[in-house]
Coordinates of N, CA and C in Angstrom, one line a residue:
X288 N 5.6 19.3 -9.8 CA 5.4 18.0 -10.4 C 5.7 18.1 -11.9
X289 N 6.2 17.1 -12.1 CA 6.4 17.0 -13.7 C 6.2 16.3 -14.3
X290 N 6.2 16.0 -15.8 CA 5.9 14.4 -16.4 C 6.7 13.5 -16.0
X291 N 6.3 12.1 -16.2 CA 6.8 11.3 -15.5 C 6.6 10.8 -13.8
X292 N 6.7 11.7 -13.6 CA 6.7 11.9 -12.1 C 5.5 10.8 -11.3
X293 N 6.3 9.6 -10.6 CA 5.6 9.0 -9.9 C 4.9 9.7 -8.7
X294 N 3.5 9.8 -8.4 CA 3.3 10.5 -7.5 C 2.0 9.7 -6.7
X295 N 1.5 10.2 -5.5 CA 0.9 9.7 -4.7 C 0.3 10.7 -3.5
X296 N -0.6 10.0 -3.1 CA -1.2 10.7 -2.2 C -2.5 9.9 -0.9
X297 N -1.9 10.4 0.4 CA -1.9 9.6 1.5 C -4.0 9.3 1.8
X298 N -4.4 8.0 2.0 CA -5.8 7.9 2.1 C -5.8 7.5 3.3
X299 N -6.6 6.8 4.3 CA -6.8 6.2 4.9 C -6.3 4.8 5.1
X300 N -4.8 5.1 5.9 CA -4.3 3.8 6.0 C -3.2 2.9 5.2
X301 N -3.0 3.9 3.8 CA -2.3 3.5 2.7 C -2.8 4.9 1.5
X302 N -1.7 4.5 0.3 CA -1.4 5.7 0.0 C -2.0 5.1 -1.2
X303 N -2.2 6.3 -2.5 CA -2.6 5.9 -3.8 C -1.7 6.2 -4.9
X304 N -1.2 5.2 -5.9 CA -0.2 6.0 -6.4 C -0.5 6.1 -7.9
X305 N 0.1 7.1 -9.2 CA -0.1 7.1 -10.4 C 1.4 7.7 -11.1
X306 N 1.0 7.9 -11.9 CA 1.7 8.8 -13.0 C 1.5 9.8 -13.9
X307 N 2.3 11.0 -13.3 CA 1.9 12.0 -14.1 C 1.8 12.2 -15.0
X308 N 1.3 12.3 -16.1 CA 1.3 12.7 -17.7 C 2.2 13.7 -18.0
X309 N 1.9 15.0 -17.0 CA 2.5 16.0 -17.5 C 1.6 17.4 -17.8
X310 N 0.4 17.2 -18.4 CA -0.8 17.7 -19.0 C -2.2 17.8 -18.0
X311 N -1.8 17.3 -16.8 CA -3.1 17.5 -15.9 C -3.9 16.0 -16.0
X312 N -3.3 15.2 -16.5 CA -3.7 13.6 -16.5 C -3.1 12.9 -15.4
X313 N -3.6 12.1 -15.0 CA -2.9 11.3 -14.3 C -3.2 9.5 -14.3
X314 N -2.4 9.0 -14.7 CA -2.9 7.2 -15.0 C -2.3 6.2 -14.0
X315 N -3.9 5.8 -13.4 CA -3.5 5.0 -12.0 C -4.2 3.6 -12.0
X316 N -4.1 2.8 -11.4 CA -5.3 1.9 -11.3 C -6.3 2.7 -10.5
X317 N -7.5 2.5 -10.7 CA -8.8 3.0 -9.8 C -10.0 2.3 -10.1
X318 N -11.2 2.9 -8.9 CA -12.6 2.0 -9.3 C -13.6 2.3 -9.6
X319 N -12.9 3.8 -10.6 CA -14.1 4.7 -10.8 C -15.2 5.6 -10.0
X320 N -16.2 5.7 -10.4 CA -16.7 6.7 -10.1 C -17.7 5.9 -8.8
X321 N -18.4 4.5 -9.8 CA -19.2 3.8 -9.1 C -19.0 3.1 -7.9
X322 N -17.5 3.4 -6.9 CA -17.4 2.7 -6.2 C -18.3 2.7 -4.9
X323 N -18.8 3.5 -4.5 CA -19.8 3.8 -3.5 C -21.2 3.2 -3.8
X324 N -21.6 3.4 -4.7 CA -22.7 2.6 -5.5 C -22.5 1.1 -5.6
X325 N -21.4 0.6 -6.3 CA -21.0 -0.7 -6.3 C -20.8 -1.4 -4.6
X326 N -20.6 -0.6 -3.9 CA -20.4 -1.3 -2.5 C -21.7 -1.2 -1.8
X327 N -22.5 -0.8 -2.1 CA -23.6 0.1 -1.8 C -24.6 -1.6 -2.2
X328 N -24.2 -1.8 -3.2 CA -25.2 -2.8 -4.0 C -24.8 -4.4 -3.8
X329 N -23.4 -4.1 -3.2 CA -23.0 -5.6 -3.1 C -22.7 -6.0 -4.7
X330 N -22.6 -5.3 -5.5 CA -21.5 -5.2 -7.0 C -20.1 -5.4 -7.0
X331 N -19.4 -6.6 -7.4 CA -18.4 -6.5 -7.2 C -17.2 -5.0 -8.4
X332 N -16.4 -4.7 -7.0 CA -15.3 -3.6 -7.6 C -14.9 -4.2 -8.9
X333 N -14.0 -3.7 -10.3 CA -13.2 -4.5 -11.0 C -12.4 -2.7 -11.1
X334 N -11.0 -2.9 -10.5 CA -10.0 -1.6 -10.3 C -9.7 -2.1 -11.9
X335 N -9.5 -0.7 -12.6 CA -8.4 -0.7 -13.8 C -7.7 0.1 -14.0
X336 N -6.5 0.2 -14.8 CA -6.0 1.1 -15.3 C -7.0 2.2 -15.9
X337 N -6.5 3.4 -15.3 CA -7.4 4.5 -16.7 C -6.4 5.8 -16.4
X338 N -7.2 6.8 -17.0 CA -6.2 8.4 -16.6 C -7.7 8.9 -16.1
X339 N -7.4 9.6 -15.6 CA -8.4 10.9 -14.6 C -7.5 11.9 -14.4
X340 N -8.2 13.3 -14.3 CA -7.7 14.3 -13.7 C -7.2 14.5 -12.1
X341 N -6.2 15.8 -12.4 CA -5.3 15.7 -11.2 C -6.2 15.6 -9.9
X342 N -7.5 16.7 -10.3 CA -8.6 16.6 -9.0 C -9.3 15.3 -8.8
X343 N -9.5 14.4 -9.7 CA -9.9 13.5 -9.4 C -9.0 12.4 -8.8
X344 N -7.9 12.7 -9.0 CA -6.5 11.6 -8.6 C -6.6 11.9 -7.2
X345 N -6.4 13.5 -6.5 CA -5.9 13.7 -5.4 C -7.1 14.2 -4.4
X346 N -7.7 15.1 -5.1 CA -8.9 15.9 -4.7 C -8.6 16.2 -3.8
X347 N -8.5 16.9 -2.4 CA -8.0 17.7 -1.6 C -6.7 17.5 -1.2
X348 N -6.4 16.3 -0.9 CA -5.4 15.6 -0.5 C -3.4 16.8 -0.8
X349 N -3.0 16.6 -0.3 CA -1.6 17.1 -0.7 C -1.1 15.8 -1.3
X350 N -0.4 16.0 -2.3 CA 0.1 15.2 -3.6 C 1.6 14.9 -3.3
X351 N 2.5 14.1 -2.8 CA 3.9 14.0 -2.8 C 4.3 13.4 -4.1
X352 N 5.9 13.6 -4.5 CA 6.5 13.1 -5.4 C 7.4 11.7 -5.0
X353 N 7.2 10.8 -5.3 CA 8.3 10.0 -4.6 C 9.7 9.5 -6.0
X354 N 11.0 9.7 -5.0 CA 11.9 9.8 -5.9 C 12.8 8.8 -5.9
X355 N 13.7 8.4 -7.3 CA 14.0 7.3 -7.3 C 15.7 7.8 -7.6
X356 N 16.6 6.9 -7.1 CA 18.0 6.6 -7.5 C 18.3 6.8 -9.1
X357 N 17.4 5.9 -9.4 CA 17.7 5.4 -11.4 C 16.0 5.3 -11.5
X358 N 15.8 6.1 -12.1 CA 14.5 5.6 -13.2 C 14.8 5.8 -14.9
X359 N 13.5 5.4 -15.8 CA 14.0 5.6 -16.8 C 13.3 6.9 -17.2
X360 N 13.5 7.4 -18.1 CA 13.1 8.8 -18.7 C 11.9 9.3 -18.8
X361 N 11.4 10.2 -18.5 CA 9.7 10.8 -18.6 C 9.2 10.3 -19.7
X362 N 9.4 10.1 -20.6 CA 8.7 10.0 -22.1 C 8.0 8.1 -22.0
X363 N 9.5 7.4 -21.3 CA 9.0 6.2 -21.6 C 8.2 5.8 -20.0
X364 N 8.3 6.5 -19.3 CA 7.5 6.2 -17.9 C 5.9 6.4 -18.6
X365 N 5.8 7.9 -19.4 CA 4.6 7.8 -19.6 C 3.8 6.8 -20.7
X366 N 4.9 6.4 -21.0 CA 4.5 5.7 -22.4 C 4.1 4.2 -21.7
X367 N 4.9 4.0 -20.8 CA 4.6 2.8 -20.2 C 3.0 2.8 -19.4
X368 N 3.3 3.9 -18.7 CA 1.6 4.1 -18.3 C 0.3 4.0 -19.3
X369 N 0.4 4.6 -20.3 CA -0.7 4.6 -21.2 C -0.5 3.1 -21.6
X370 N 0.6 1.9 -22.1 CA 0.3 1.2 -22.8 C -0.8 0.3 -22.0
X371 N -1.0 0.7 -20.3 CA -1.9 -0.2 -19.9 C -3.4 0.5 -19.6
X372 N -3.3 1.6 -20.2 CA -4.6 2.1 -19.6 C -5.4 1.0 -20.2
X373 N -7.0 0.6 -19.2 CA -7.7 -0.3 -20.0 C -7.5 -1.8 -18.9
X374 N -6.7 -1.5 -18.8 CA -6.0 -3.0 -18.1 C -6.6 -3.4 -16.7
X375 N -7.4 -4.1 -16.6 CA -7.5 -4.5 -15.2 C -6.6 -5.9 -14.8
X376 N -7.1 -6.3 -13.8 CA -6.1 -7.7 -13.0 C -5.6 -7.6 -11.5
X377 N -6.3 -6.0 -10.8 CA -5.9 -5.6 -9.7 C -5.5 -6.6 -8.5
X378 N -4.6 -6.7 -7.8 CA -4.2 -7.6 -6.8 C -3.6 -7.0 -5.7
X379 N -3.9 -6.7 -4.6 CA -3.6 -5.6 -3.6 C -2.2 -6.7 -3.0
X380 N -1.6 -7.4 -3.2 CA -0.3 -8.3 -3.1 C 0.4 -8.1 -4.1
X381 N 0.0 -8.2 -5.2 CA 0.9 -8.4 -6.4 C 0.8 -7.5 -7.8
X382 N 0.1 -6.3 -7.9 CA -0.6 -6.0 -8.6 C -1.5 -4.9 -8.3
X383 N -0.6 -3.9 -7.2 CA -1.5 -2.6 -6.9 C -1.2 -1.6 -8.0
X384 N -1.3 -0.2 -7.3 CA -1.4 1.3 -7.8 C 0.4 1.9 -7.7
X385 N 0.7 0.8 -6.5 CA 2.2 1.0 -6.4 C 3.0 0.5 -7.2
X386 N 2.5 -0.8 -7.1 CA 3.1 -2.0 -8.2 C 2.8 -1.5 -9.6
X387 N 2.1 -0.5 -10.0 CA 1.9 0.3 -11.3 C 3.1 1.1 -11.7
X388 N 3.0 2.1 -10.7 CA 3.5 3.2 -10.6 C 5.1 2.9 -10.8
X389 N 5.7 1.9 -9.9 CA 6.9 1.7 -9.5 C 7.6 0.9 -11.1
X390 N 6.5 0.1 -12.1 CA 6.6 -0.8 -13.0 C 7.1 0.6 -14.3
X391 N 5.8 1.5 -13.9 CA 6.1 2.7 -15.3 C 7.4 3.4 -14.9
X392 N 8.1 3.7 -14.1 CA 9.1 4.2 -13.4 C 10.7 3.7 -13.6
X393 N 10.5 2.4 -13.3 CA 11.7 1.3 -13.6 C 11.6 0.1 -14.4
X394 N 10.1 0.1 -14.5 CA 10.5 -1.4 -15.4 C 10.2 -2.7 -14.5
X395 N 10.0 -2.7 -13.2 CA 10.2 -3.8 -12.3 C 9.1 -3.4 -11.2
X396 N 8.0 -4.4 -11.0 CA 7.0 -3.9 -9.8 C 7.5 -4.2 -8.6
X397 N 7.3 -3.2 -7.6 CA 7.4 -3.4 -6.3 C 6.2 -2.7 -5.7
X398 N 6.2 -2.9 -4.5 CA 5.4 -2.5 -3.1 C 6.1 -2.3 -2.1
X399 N 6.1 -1.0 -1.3 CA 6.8 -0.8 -0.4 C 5.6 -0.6 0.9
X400 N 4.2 -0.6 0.2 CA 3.2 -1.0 1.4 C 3.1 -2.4 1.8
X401 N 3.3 -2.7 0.3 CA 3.1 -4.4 0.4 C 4.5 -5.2 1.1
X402 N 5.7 -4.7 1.1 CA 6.9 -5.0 1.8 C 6.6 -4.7 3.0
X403 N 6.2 -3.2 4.0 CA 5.8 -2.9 4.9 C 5.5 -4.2 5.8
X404 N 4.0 -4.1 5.3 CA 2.9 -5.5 5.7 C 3.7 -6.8 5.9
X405 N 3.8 -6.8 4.8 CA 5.0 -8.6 5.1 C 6.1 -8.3 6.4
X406 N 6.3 -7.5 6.5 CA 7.8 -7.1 7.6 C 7.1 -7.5 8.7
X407 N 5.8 -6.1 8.8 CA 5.1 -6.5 9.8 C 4.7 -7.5 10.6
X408 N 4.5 -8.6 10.2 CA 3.9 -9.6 10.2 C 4.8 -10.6 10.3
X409 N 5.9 -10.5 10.6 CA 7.0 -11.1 11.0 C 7.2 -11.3 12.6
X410 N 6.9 -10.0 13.3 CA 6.5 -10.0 15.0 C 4.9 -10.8 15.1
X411 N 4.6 -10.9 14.2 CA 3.5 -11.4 14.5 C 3.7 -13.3 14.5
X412 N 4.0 -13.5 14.1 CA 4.5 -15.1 13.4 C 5.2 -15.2 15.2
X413 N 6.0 -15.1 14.8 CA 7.2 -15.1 16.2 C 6.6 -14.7 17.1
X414 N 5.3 -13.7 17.2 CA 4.5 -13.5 19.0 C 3.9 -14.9 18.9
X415 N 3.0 -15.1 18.0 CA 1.8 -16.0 18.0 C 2.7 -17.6 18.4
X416 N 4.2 -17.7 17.8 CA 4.6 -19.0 18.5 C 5.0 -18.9 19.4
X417 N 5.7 -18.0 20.0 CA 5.6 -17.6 21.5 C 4.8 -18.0 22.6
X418 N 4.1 -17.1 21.9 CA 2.7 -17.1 23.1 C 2.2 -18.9 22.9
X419 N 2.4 -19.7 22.0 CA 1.7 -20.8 22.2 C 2.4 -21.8 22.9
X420 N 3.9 -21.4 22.6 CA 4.9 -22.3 24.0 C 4.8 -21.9 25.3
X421 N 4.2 -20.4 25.4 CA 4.2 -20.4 26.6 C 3.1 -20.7 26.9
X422 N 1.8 -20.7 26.6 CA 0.5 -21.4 27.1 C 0.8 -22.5 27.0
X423 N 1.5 -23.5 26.4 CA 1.6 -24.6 26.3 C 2.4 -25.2 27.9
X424 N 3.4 -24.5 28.0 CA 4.4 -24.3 29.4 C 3.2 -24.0 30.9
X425 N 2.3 -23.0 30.0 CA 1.3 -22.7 31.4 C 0.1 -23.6 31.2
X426 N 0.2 -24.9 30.8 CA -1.3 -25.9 31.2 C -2.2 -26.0 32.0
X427 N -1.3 -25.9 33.2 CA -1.7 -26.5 34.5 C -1.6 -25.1 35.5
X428 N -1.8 -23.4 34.8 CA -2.1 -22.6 35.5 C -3.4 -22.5 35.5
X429 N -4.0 -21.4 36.6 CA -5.5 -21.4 36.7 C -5.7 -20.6 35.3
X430 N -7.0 -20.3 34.7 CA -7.5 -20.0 33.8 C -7.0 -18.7 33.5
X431 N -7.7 -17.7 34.6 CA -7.3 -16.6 34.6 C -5.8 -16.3 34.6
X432 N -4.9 -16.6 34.9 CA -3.4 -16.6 34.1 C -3.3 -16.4 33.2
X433 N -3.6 -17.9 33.0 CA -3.8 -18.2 30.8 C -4.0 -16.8 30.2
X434 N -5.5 -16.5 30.5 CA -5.9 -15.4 30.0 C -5.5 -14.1 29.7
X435 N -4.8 -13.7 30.9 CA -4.0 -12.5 31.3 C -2.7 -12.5 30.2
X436 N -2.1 -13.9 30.4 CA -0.4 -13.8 29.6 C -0.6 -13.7 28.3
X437 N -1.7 -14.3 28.0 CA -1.9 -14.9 26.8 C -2.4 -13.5 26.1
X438 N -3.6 -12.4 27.1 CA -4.1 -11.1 26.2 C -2.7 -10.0 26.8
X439 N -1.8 -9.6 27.4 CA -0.4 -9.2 27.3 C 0.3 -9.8 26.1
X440 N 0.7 -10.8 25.7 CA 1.4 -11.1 24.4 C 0.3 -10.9 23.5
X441 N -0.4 -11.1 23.3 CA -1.2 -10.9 21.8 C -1.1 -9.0 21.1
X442 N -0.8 -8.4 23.0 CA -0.8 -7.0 22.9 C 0.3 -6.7 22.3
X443 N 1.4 -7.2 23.2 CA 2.9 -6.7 22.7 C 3.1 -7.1 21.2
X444 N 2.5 -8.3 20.5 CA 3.2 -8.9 19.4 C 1.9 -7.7 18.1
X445 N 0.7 -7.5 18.9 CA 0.1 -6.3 17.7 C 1.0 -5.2 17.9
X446 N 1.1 -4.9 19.2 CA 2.5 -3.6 19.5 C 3.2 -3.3 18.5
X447 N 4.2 -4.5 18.3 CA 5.3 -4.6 17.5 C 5.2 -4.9 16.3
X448 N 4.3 -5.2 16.0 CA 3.6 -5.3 14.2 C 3.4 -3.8 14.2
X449 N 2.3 -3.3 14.8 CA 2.2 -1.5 14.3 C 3.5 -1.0 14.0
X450 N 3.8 -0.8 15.2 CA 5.1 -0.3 15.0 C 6.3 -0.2 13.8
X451 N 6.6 -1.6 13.8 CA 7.1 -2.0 12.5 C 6.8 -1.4 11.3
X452 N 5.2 -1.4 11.2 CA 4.6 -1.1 9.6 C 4.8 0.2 9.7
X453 N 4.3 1.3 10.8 CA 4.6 2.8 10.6 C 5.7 3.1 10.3
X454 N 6.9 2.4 11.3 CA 8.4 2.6 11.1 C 8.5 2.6 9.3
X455 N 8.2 1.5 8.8 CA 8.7 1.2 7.4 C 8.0 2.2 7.0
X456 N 6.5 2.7 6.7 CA 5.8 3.9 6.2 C 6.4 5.0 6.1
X457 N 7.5 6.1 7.3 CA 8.0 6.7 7.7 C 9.2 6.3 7.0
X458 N 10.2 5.3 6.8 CA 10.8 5.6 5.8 C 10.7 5.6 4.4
X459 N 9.5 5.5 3.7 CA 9.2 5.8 2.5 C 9.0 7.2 2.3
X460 N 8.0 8.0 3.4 CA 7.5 9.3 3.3 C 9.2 10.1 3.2
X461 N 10.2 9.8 3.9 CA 11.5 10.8 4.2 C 11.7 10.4 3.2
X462 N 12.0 9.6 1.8 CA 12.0 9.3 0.4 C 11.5 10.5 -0.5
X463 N 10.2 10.8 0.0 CA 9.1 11.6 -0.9 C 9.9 13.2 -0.5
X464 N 9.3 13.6 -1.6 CA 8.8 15.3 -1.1 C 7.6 15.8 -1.6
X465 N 7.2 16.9 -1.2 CA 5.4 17.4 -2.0 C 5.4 18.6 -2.6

C-alpha cells in the first residue's frame, strides 16, 4: 500500500472505503467508536470524515487496493482527504465512504456499490410489472394459482436482482488487488 492509495475492505454485505495517508493513517467517513452504544441507546449515528489508524480502518479484515486508469497524484488525493476531515453530511446514495474515496482519487464522486444496487433493481422493476400483468391476465384463476405464480416470479425477479448485484461486485473485486 502506498500514499494515496484508495483502499478498502470487505464488511458484511458492502465494503468500506478510505485513503491512505501513507503514515499509518487512514481518512474515511466513519461512526466512531460509539456506534454500538449509539444503536444500543437509540442515539442517532452522525458518520464523518476523520483519520484513524490502519487497525482501526481494517482490523482483521484483508485490505485491497483498488486501481484506477487516471487518478491524480498521491500528494493531492491526500490533500484532498484531509481537506474534509471533520466533515459530516453522510448519504449512503450520494455521499458514502466510496463516494469519498473515489472524490479524493479523481476529483468526481462515484459509487460502484451504489451503481451495483441501482442495476439491481432494474430486474426488479420489470419482475414486479410482470408479475402484475400476469396476475392481472390470471383474475379469474383459483386462488391458489395466483399464489403459486405470483411467489415463482417474486422468486425469479429477487433471483435476478442477486445475481446482478454480485455479478457487478465481482467485477469491481477483479479491479482490486490486496
Amino acid at each position: 500500500m502506498a500514499m494515496g492509495d484508495h483502499i478498502f475492505v470487505y464488511c458484511a454485505g458492502y465494503s468500506h472505503h478510505g485513503i491512505d495517508c501513507g503514515d499509518g493513517r487512514i481518512v474515511h467517513f466513519d461512526s466512531g467508536p460509539w456506534q454500538k452504544l449509539a444503536r444500543t441507546v437509540g442515539a442517532p449515528i452522525v458518520p464523518k470524515v476523520c483519520e484513524t489508524s490502519w487497525d482501526e480502518f481494517a482490523g482483521e479484515r484483508p485490505v485491497m487496493v483498488r486501481r484506477y486508469e487516471h487518478s491524480d497524484d498521491s500528494q493531492t488525493v491526500v490533500a484532498r482527504a484531509l481537506s474534509r476531515v471533520g466533515e459530516t453530511g453522510y448519504n449512503l446514495f450520494g455521499n458514502n465512504c466510496e463516494h469519498f474515496a473515489v472524490w479524493c482519487k479523481t476529483g468526481q464522486a462515484s459509487s460502484t456499490q451504489v451503481d451495483a444496487f441501482v442495476e439491481a433493481l432494474r430486474p426488479v422493476r420489470r419482475g414486479f410489472a410482470a408479475t402484475a400483468m400476469l396476475m392481472r391476465g390470471m383474475r379469474y384463476a383459483p386462488a391458489q394459482v395466483r399464489v403459486f405464480v405470483s411467489g415463482v416470479a417474486l422468486a425469479a425477479t429477487v433471483g435476478a436482482a442477486s445475481y446482478r448485484y454480485w455479478q457487478r461486485r465481482q467485477e469491481q473485486q477483479d479491479r482490486c488487488e490486496s
